[in-house]
mmCIF file of C-alpha atoms in Angstrom:
data_model
loop_
_atom_site.group_PDB
_atom_site.id
_atom_site.type_symbol
_atom_site.label_atom_id
_atom_site.label_comp_id
_atom_site.label_asym_id
_atom_site.label_seq_id
_atom_site.Cartn_x
_atom_site.Cartn_y
_atom_site.Cartn_z
ATOM 1 C CA UNK C 1 -18.056 -102.191 -8.115
ATOM 2 C CA UNK C 2 -14.608 -102.907 -9.519
ATOM 3 C CA UNK C 3 -15.721 -101.805 -12.995
ATOM 4 C CA UNK C 4 -17.135 -98.594 -11.552
ATOM 5 C CA UNK C 5 -13.818 -97.740 -9.808
ATOM 6 C CA UNK C 6 -11.880 -98.498 -12.945
ATOM 7 C CA UNK C 7 -14.070 -96.140 -14.989
ATOM 8 C CA UNK C 8 -13.734 -93.420 -12.337
ATOM 9 C CA UNK C 9 -9.922 -93.688 -12.342
ATOM 10 C CA UNK C 10 -9.937 -93.482 -16.162
ATOM 11 C CA UNK C 11 -11.976 -90.284 -16.232
ATOM 12 C CA UNK C 12 -9.869 -88.749 -13.430
ATOM 13 C CA UNK C 13 -6.669 -89.384 -15.405
ATOM 14 C CA UNK C 14 -8.250 -87.977 -18.565
ATOM 15 C CA UNK C 15 -9.416 -84.856 -16.730
ATOM 16 C CA UNK C 16 -5.969 -84.311 -15.204
ATOM 17 C CA UNK C 17 -4.361 -84.731 -18.630
ATOM 18 C CA UNK C 18 -6.679 -82.184 -20.203
ATOM 19 C CA UNK C 19 -6.119 -79.842 -17.253
ATOM 20 C CA UNK C 20 -2.321 -80.104 -17.585
ATOM 21 C CA UNK C 21 -2.466 -79.600 -21.337
ATOM 22 C CA UNK C 22 -4.692 -76.557 -20.963
ATOM 23 C CA UNK C 23 -2.454 -75.089 -18.286
ATOM 24 C CA UNK C 24 0.621 -75.586 -20.439
ATOM 25 C CA UNK C 25 -1.146 -74.010 -23.379
ATOM 26 C CA UNK C 26 -2.120 -71.024 -21.247
ATOM 27 C CA UNK C 27 1.458 -70.659 -20.054
ATOM 28 C CA UNK C 28 2.704 -70.731 -23.655
ATOM 29 C CA UNK C 29 0.150 -68.147 -24.703
ATOM 30 C CA UNK C 30 1.087 -65.901 -21.783
ATOM 31 C CA UNK C 31 4.775 -66.261 -22.580
ATOM 32 C CA UNK C 32 4.051 -65.475 -26.192
ATOM 33 C CA UNK C 33 2.190 -62.368 -25.133
ATOM 34 C CA UNK C 34 5.057 -61.260 -22.933
ATOM 35 C CA UNK C 35 7.570 -61.710 -25.763
ATOM 36 C CA UNK C 36 5.284 -59.926 -28.211
ATOM 37 C CA UNK C 37 4.779 -57.071 -25.802
ATOM 38 C CA UNK C 38 8.528 -56.728 -25.348
ATOM 39 C CA UNK C 39 9.070 -56.657 -29.116
ATOM 40 C CA UNK C 40 6.255 -54.205 -29.632
ATOM 41 C CA UNK C 41 7.797 -51.801 -27.139
ATOM 42 C CA UNK C 42 10.659 -51.345 -29.590
ATOM 43 C CA UNK C 43 8.427 -50.698 -32.579
ATOM 44 C CA UNK C 44 8.088 -47.124 -33.745
ATOM 45 C CA UNK C 45 4.610 -46.366 -34.997
ATOM 46 C CA UNK C 46 3.638 -43.593 -37.398
ATOM 47 C CA UNK C 47 1.237 -41.015 -36.001
ATOM 48 C CA UNK C 48 -0.299 -37.738 -37.068
ATOM 49 C CA UNK C 49 2.856 -35.720 -36.524
ATOM 50 C CA UNK C 50 3.973 -32.782 -38.644
ATOM 51 C CA UNK C 51 6.243 -29.814 -39.298
ATOM 52 C CA UNK C 52 4.380 -26.568 -39.875
ATOM 53 C CA UNK C 53 5.353 -23.559 -41.991
ATOM 54 C CA UNK C 54 5.446 -20.524 -39.695
ATOM 55 C CA UNK C 55 7.214 -17.893 -41.797
ATOM 56 C CA UNK C 56 7.902 -17.381 -45.513
ATOM 57 C CA UNK C 57 10.075 -14.828 -47.254
ATOM 58 C CA UNK C 58 10.509 -14.805 -51.028
ATOM 59 C CA UNK C 59 9.868 -17.832 -53.244
ATOM 60 C CA UNK C 60 9.267 -20.939 -51.139
ATOM 61 C CA UNK C 61 7.611 -24.089 -52.470
ATOM 62 C CA UNK C 62 5.707 -26.991 -50.898
ATOM 63 C CA UNK C 63 6.261 -30.251 -52.775
ATOM 64 C CA UNK C 64 5.433 -33.952 -52.642
ATOM 65 C CA UNK C 65 4.450 -36.658 -55.126
ATOM 66 C CA UNK C 66 1.168 -34.921 -55.927
ATOM 67 C CA UNK C 67 1.868 -31.256 -55.184
ATOM 68 C CA UNK C 68 4.218 -28.530 -56.397
ATOM 69 C CA UNK C 69 2.965 -25.096 -55.406
ATOM 70 C CA UNK C 70 4.022 -21.978 -53.527
ATOM 71 C CA UNK C 71 4.123 -22.677 -49.810
ATOM 72 C CA UNK C 72 1.669 -20.962 -47.485
ATOM 73 C CA UNK C 73 1.870 -20.140 -43.807
ATOM 74 C CA UNK C 74 0.179 -22.980 -41.945
ATOM 75 C CA UNK C 75 1.142 -25.687 -44.464
ATOM 76 C CA UNK C 76 1.995 -28.960 -42.741
ATOM 77 C CA UNK C 77 4.581 -31.535 -43.793
ATOM 78 C CA UNK C 78 3.120 -34.819 -42.560
ATOM 79 C CA UNK C 79 4.136 -37.633 -44.906
ATOM 80 C CA UNK C 80 7.409 -39.157 -46.033
ATOM 81 C CA UNK C 81 8.592 -37.153 -49.060
ATOM 82 C CA UNK C 82 6.842 -33.898 -48.170
ATOM 83 C CA UNK C 83 9.359 -31.090 -48.600
ATOM 84 C CA UNK C 84 9.966 -27.358 -48.458
ATOM 85 C CA UNK C 85 12.240 -25.831 -51.116
ATOM 86 C CA UNK C 86 13.572 -22.258 -51.013
ATOM 87 C CA UNK C 87 14.831 -20.285 -54.011
ATOM 88 C CA UNK C 88 17.584 -17.675 -54.052
ATOM 89 C CA UNK C 89 17.156 -14.893 -51.490
ATOM 90 C CA UNK C 90 14.241 -16.816 -49.937
ATOM 91 C CA UNK C 91 13.817 -18.324 -46.472
ATOM 92 C CA UNK C 92 11.323 -20.221 -44.327
ATOM 93 C CA UNK C 93 10.790 -21.150 -40.682
ATOM 94 C CA UNK C 94 9.280 -24.511 -39.705
ATOM 95 C CA UNK C 95 7.990 -25.423 -36.256
ATOM 96 C CA UNK C 96 8.014 -28.955 -34.819
ATOM 97 C CA UNK C 97 4.563 -30.208 -33.818
ATOM 98 C CA UNK C 98 5.564 -31.058 -30.265
ATOM 99 C CA UNK C 99 6.708 -27.495 -29.604
ATOM 100 C CA UNK C 100 10.261 -28.765 -29.212
ATOM 101 C CA UNK C 101 11.800 -26.161 -31.508
ATOM 102 C CA UNK C 102 12.234 -24.568 -34.921
ATOM 103 C CA UNK C 103 14.008 -25.257 -38.230
ATOM 104 C CA UNK C 104 15.230 -22.122 -40.012
ATOM 105 C CA UNK C 105 15.616 -22.839 -43.724
ATOM 106 C CA UNK C 106 18.090 -20.678 -45.648
ATOM 107 C CA UNK C 107 17.973 -19.813 -49.350
ATOM 108 C CA UNK C 108 18.461 -22.529 -51.979
ATOM 109 C CA UNK C 109 17.737 -25.262 -49.442
ATOM 110 C CA UNK C 110 15.574 -28.405 -49.463
ATOM 111 C CA UNK C 111 14.133 -29.950 -46.279
ATOM 112 C CA UNK C 112 12.304 -33.266 -46.683
ATOM 113 C CA UNK C 113 10.452 -35.551 -44.262
ATOM 114 C CA UNK C 114 12.157 -38.925 -43.782
ATOM 115 C CA UNK C 115 10.000 -39.997 -40.840
ATOM 116 C CA UNK C 116 7.900 -38.581 -38.005
ATOM 117 C CA UNK C 117 7.175 -41.212 -35.361
ATOM 118 C CA UNK C 118 6.230 -41.869 -31.757
ATOM 119 C CA UNK C 119 7.632 -44.854 -29.863
ATOM 120 C CA UNK C 120 5.444 -46.923 -27.532
ATOM 121 C CA UNK C 121 6.905 -45.117 -24.525
ATOM 122 C CA UNK C 122 5.773 -41.810 -26.098
ATOM 123 C CA UNK C 123 9.174 -40.715 -27.380
ATOM 124 C CA UNK C 124 9.113 -38.319 -30.347
ATOM 125 C CA UNK C 125 11.396 -39.385 -33.197
ATOM 126 C CA UNK C 126 11.986 -36.880 -36.015
ATOM 127 C CA UNK C 127 14.183 -37.577 -39.047
ATOM 128 C CA UNK C 128 14.632 -34.957 -41.767
ATOM 129 C CA UNK C 129 16.627 -35.124 -44.982
ATOM 130 C CA UNK C 130 18.574 -32.059 -46.177
ATOM 131 C CA UNK C 131 20.112 -32.953 -49.581
ATOM 132 C CA UNK C 132 21.404 -29.396 -50.128
ATOM 133 C CA UNK C 133 21.514 -25.994 -48.485
ATOM 134 C CA UNK C 134 21.676 -24.644 -44.937
ATOM 135 C CA UNK C 135 19.410 -25.145 -41.931
ATOM 136 C CA UNK C 136 19.738 -23.687 -38.460
ATOM 137 C CA UNK C 137 18.017 -25.645 -35.710
ATOM 138 C CA UNK C 138 16.934 -24.633 -32.244
ATOM 139 C CA UNK C 139 15.779 -27.726 -30.379
ATOM 140 C CA UNK C 140 15.085 -27.729 -26.635
ATOM 141 C CA UNK C 141 16.175 -30.613 -24.444
ATOM 142 C CA UNK C 142 13.946 -33.701 -24.507
ATOM 143 C CA UNK C 143 12.414 -35.104 -21.332
ATOM 144 C CA UNK C 144 11.803 -38.564 -22.805
ATOM 145 C CA UNK C 145 15.010 -40.619 -23.289
ATOM 146 C CA UNK C 146 13.548 -42.231 -26.422
ATOM 147 C CA UNK C 147 13.062 -38.904 -28.221
ATOM 148 C CA UNK C 148 15.467 -38.009 -31.045
ATOM 149 C CA UNK C 149 15.877 -35.308 -33.678
ATOM 150 C CA UNK C 150 18.068 -36.297 -36.633
ATOM 151 C CA UNK C 151 19.166 -34.447 -39.759
ATOM 152 C CA UNK C 152 20.369 -36.709 -42.563
ATOM 153 C CA UNK C 153 22.498 -35.456 -45.471
ATOM 154 C CA UNK C 154 24.272 -37.280 -48.317
ATOM 155 C CA UNK C 155 27.371 -37.496 -46.092
ATOM 156 C CA UNK C 156 26.310 -37.790 -42.447
ATOM 157 C CA UNK C 157 23.551 -38.135 -39.855
ATOM 158 C CA UNK C 158 23.436 -35.554 -37.079
ATOM 159 C CA UNK C 159 21.541 -36.390 -33.902
ATOM 160 C CA UNK C 160 20.583 -34.221 -30.944
ATOM 161 C CA UNK C 161 18.514 -34.280 -27.804
ATOM 162 C CA UNK C 162 18.383 -30.515 -27.442
ATOM 163 C CA UNK C 163 20.725 -27.842 -28.815
ATOM 164 C CA UNK C 164 21.237 -25.085 -31.397
ATOM 165 C CA UNK C 165 23.321 -25.845 -34.454
ATOM 166 C CA UNK C 166 23.830 -25.187 -38.160
ATOM 167 C CA UNK C 167 24.049 -27.798 -40.924
ATOM 168 C CA UNK C 168 25.506 -26.681 -44.268
ATOM 169 C CA UNK C 169 25.245 -29.184 -47.129
ATOM 170 C CA UNK C 170 27.464 -28.301 -50.103
ATOM 171 C CA UNK C 171 26.691 -29.102 -53.737
ATOM 172 C CA UNK C 172 28.893 -32.214 -53.595
ATOM 173 C CA UNK C 173 27.214 -33.471 -50.390
ATOM 174 C CA UNK C 174 30.049 -32.416 -48.092
ATOM 175 C CA UNK C 175 28.429 -31.424 -44.822
ATOM 176 C CA UNK C 176 29.683 -28.835 -42.352
ATOM 177 C CA UNK C 177 28.218 -28.771 -38.850
ATOM 178 C CA UNK C 178 28.676 -25.959 -36.336
ATOM 179 C CA UNK C 179 27.343 -26.345 -32.792
ATOM 180 C CA UNK C 180 26.244 -23.054 -31.244
ATOM 181 C CA UNK C 181 24.837 -24.553 -28.025
ATOM 182 C CA UNK C 182 24.740 -28.010 -26.460
ATOM 183 C CA UNK C 183 26.291 -30.928 -28.351
ATOM 184 C CA UNK C 184 25.606 -32.717 -31.631
ATOM 185 C CA UNK C 185 26.569 -36.251 -32.603
ATOM 186 C CA UNK C 186 27.764 -36.743 -36.189
ATOM 187 C CA UNK C 187 27.688 -40.283 -37.546
ATOM 188 C CA UNK C 188 29.063 -41.687 -40.823
ATOM 189 C CA UNK C 189 30.854 -44.878 -41.895
ATOM 190 C CA UNK C 190 30.013 -46.445 -38.488
ATOM 191 C CA UNK C 191 31.988 -43.766 -36.658
ATOM 192 C CA UNK C 192 30.472 -41.237 -34.239
ATOM 193 C CA UNK C 193 32.066 -37.879 -33.481
ATOM 194 C CA UNK C 194 30.594 -35.536 -30.872
ATOM 195 C CA UNK C 195 30.729 -31.813 -31.673
ATOM 196 C CA UNK C 196 30.375 -29.649 -28.558
ATOM 197 C CA UNK C 197 29.368 -26.009 -28.239
ATOM 198 C CA UNK C 198 31.746 -23.644 -30.034
ATOM 199 C CA UNK C 199 33.139 -26.327 -32.356
ATOM 200 C CA UNK C 200 32.578 -27.400 -35.955
ATOM 201 C CA UNK C 201 33.483 -30.330 -38.166
ATOM 202 C CA UNK C 202 32.903 -31.571 -41.691
ATOM 203 C CA UNK C 203 32.036 -34.884 -43.295
ATOM 204 C CA UNK C 204 32.977 -35.834 -46.856
ATOM 205 C CA UNK C 205 30.699 -38.291 -48.667
ATOM 206 C CA UNK C 206 32.102 -41.788 -48.103
ATOM 207 C CA UNK C 207 34.357 -40.717 -45.221
ATOM 208 C CA UNK C 208 33.908 -40.594 -41.436
ATOM 209 C CA UNK C 209 33.317 -37.236 -39.737
ATOM 210 C CA UNK C 210 36.381 -35.088 -39.109
ATOM 211 C CA UNK C 211 37.514 -34.199 -35.615
ATOM 212 C CA UNK C 212 35.977 -30.950 -34.307
ATOM 213 C CA UNK C 213 37.866 -27.648 -34.455
ATOM 214 C CA UNK C 214 36.871 -24.308 -32.895
ATOM 215 C CA UNK C 215 34.401 -22.185 -34.855
ATOM 216 C CA UNK C 216 36.391 -19.365 -36.438
ATOM 217 C CA UNK C 217 33.484 -17.168 -37.585
ATOM 218 C CA UNK C 218 36.093 -15.608 -39.864
ATOM 219 C CA UNK C 219 34.839 -14.150 -43.152
ATOM 220 C CA UNK C 220 38.256 -13.099 -44.486
ATOM 221 C CA UNK C 221 39.188 -14.119 -48.014
ATOM 222 C CA UNK C 222 42.544 -14.564 -49.692
ATOM 223 C CA UNK C 223 42.363 -14.466 -53.455
ATOM 224 C CA UNK C 224 44.248 -13.981 -56.657
ATOM 225 C CA UNK C 225 43.097 -13.115 -60.147
ATOM 226 C CA UNK C 226 44.346 -14.965 -63.197
ATOM 227 C CA UNK C 227 43.799 -13.244 -66.573
ATOM 228 C CA UNK C 228 44.171 -15.169 -69.783
ATOM 229 C CA UNK C 229 43.911 -14.173 -73.430
ATOM 230 C CA UNK C 230 43.206 -16.924 -75.910
ATOM 231 C CA UNK C 231 42.240 -16.400 -79.562
ATOM 232 C CA UNK C 232 41.468 -12.766 -78.853
ATOM 233 C CA UNK C 233 39.127 -13.610 -75.957
ATOM 234 C CA UNK C 234 39.676 -12.631 -72.359
ATOM 235 C CA UNK C 235 39.143 -15.094 -69.516
ATOM 236 C CA UNK C 236 39.219 -14.059 -65.861
ATOM 237 C CA UNK C 237 39.663 -16.691 -63.145
ATOM 238 C CA UNK C 238 39.234 -15.925 -59.436
ATOM 239 C CA UNK C 239 41.007 -18.354 -57.105
ATOM 240 C CA UNK C 240 40.290 -17.878 -53.390
ATOM 241 C CA UNK C 241 40.568 -19.385 -49.939
ATOM 242 C CA UNK C 242 38.185 -19.041 -46.957
ATOM 243 C CA UNK C 243 37.450 -20.985 -43.773
ATOM 244 C CA UNK C 244 36.242 -24.468 -44.809
ATOM 245 C CA UNK C 245 32.907 -23.939 -43.035
ATOM 246 C CA UNK C 246 32.034 -20.759 -44.933
ATOM 247 C CA UNK C 247 29.901 -20.378 -48.025
ATOM 248 C CA UNK C 248 30.897 -18.183 -50.962
ATOM 249 C CA UNK C 249 28.721 -16.622 -53.649
ATOM 250 C CA UNK C 250 29.867 -14.573 -56.641
ATOM 251 C CA UNK C 251 27.279 -12.266 -58.179
ATOM 252 C CA UNK C 252 24.582 -14.326 -56.464
ATOM 253 C CA UNK C 253 25.863 -17.719 -57.635
ATOM 254 C CA UNK C 254 26.968 -20.200 -54.940
ATOM 255 C CA UNK C 255 30.510 -21.511 -55.412
ATOM 256 C CA UNK C 256 31.958 -24.934 -54.666
ATOM 257 C CA UNK C 257 34.248 -24.630 -51.629
ATOM 258 C CA UNK C 258 36.390 -27.725 -51.023
ATOM 259 C CA UNK C 259 37.413 -29.325 -47.732
ATOM 260 C CA UNK C 260 40.366 -26.932 -47.436
ATOM 261 C CA UNK C 261 38.276 -23.827 -48.080
ATOM 262 C CA UNK C 262 39.496 -23.283 -51.625
ATOM 263 C CA UNK C 263 37.324 -22.271 -54.576
ATOM 264 C CA UNK C 264 37.888 -21.413 -58.235
ATOM 265 C CA UNK C 265 35.515 -19.397 -60.402
ATOM 266 C CA UNK C 266 35.652 -18.529 -64.092
ATOM 267 C CA UNK C 267 34.173 -15.046 -64.414
ATOM 268 C CA UNK C 268 32.131 -13.739 -67.292
ATOM 269 C CA UNK C 269 32.922 -10.224 -68.466
ATOM 270 C CA UNK C 270 31.963 -8.274 -71.561
ATOM 271 C CA UNK C 271 34.883 -5.902 -71.225
ATOM 272 C CA UNK C 272 38.485 -6.742 -71.974
ATOM 273 C CA UNK C 273 39.643 -3.921 -69.727
ATOM 274 C CA UNK C 274 37.508 -3.882 -66.562
ATOM 275 C CA UNK C 275 35.259 -6.261 -64.619
ATOM 276 C CA UNK C 276 33.248 -5.685 -61.433
ATOM 277 C CA UNK C 277 32.141 -8.607 -59.294
ATOM 278 C CA UNK C 278 30.578 -9.001 -55.866
ATOM 279 C CA UNK C 279 31.802 -11.767 -53.567
ATOM 280 C CA UNK C 280 29.851 -12.595 -50.379
ATOM 281 C CA UNK C 281 31.392 -14.801 -47.681
ATOM 282 C CA UNK C 282 29.032 -16.190 -45.020
ATOM 283 C CA UNK C 283 30.027 -18.012 -41.824
ATOM 284 C CA UNK C 284 27.908 -20.772 -40.189
ATOM 285 C CA UNK C 285 26.590 -18.314 -37.591
ATOM 286 C CA UNK C 286 25.233 -16.090 -40.375
ATOM 287 C CA UNK C 287 27.948 -13.453 -40.266
ATOM 288 C CA UNK C 288 28.481 -11.994 -43.749
ATOM 289 C CA UNK C 289 31.092 -9.896 -45.470
ATOM 290 C CA UNK C 290 30.751 -8.425 -48.953
ATOM 291 C CA UNK C 291 33.709 -7.808 -51.260
ATOM 292 C CA UNK C 292 33.194 -5.562 -54.286
ATOM 293 C CA UNK C 293 36.125 -6.402 -56.533
ATOM 294 C CA UNK C 294 37.186 -4.407 -59.552
ATOM 295 C CA UNK C 295 39.412 -6.351 -61.894
ATOM 296 C CA UNK C 296 41.452 -4.627 -64.597
#
């Protein structure tokens, strides 16, 4: 009888030990699942999202690692590296798959997919790269707090949750932003600057964003002509000043406008007596003014 009780106590202890071990293991597994679930909620997963070409005017190209062809209405940019490129006097309109808005692509502009994602709480996250040129965006307000729409340039990242604004990326990467409605956050060098409706700012590569100033929408130009004669050859130099946010083209060629709005162009002329040039000044809102200059 004593031996039987001893054996029973032994098996009871062993069963309790196994039960405790199993319970602890289950608790650890459950905890692990909770932690994993929490981490996963922060993960952004790639889905079948896209930007679609809605309108084309002039010479517009669809490009990626395997493709370089004229763009067609209905083309979709779906993968990282897919891009739309416009030539001179050419434009395109892209729609966002979620119906959140449109990207108007100006001439001589590149728009490339950096990422198109959906977070686990169904937020839409769109990140586009604009290495050069001008885009005008109309993005409605998001209902999901995790949704974002970012434009990245060589100088700055702009982020919105619903607004209308213009991003102008100069040849040297300097980026001018003008907010037409809502507010846009500009971020560079770990500094954020908010640009509200009716204001504009600029960001130089390697510098933080400037403080916003009111949009001037002023297409006036101050200029002077410098004429030089060297070794029997005539050289004409046009030095001008415009609002820093404006773009300037001379006879269809975009000019480099510095942070202070100054530009300098060496003009080509076959006549030593008379030269005719056309200067077009364009503001961020799209307002243009044409100057037909005759230089003697």
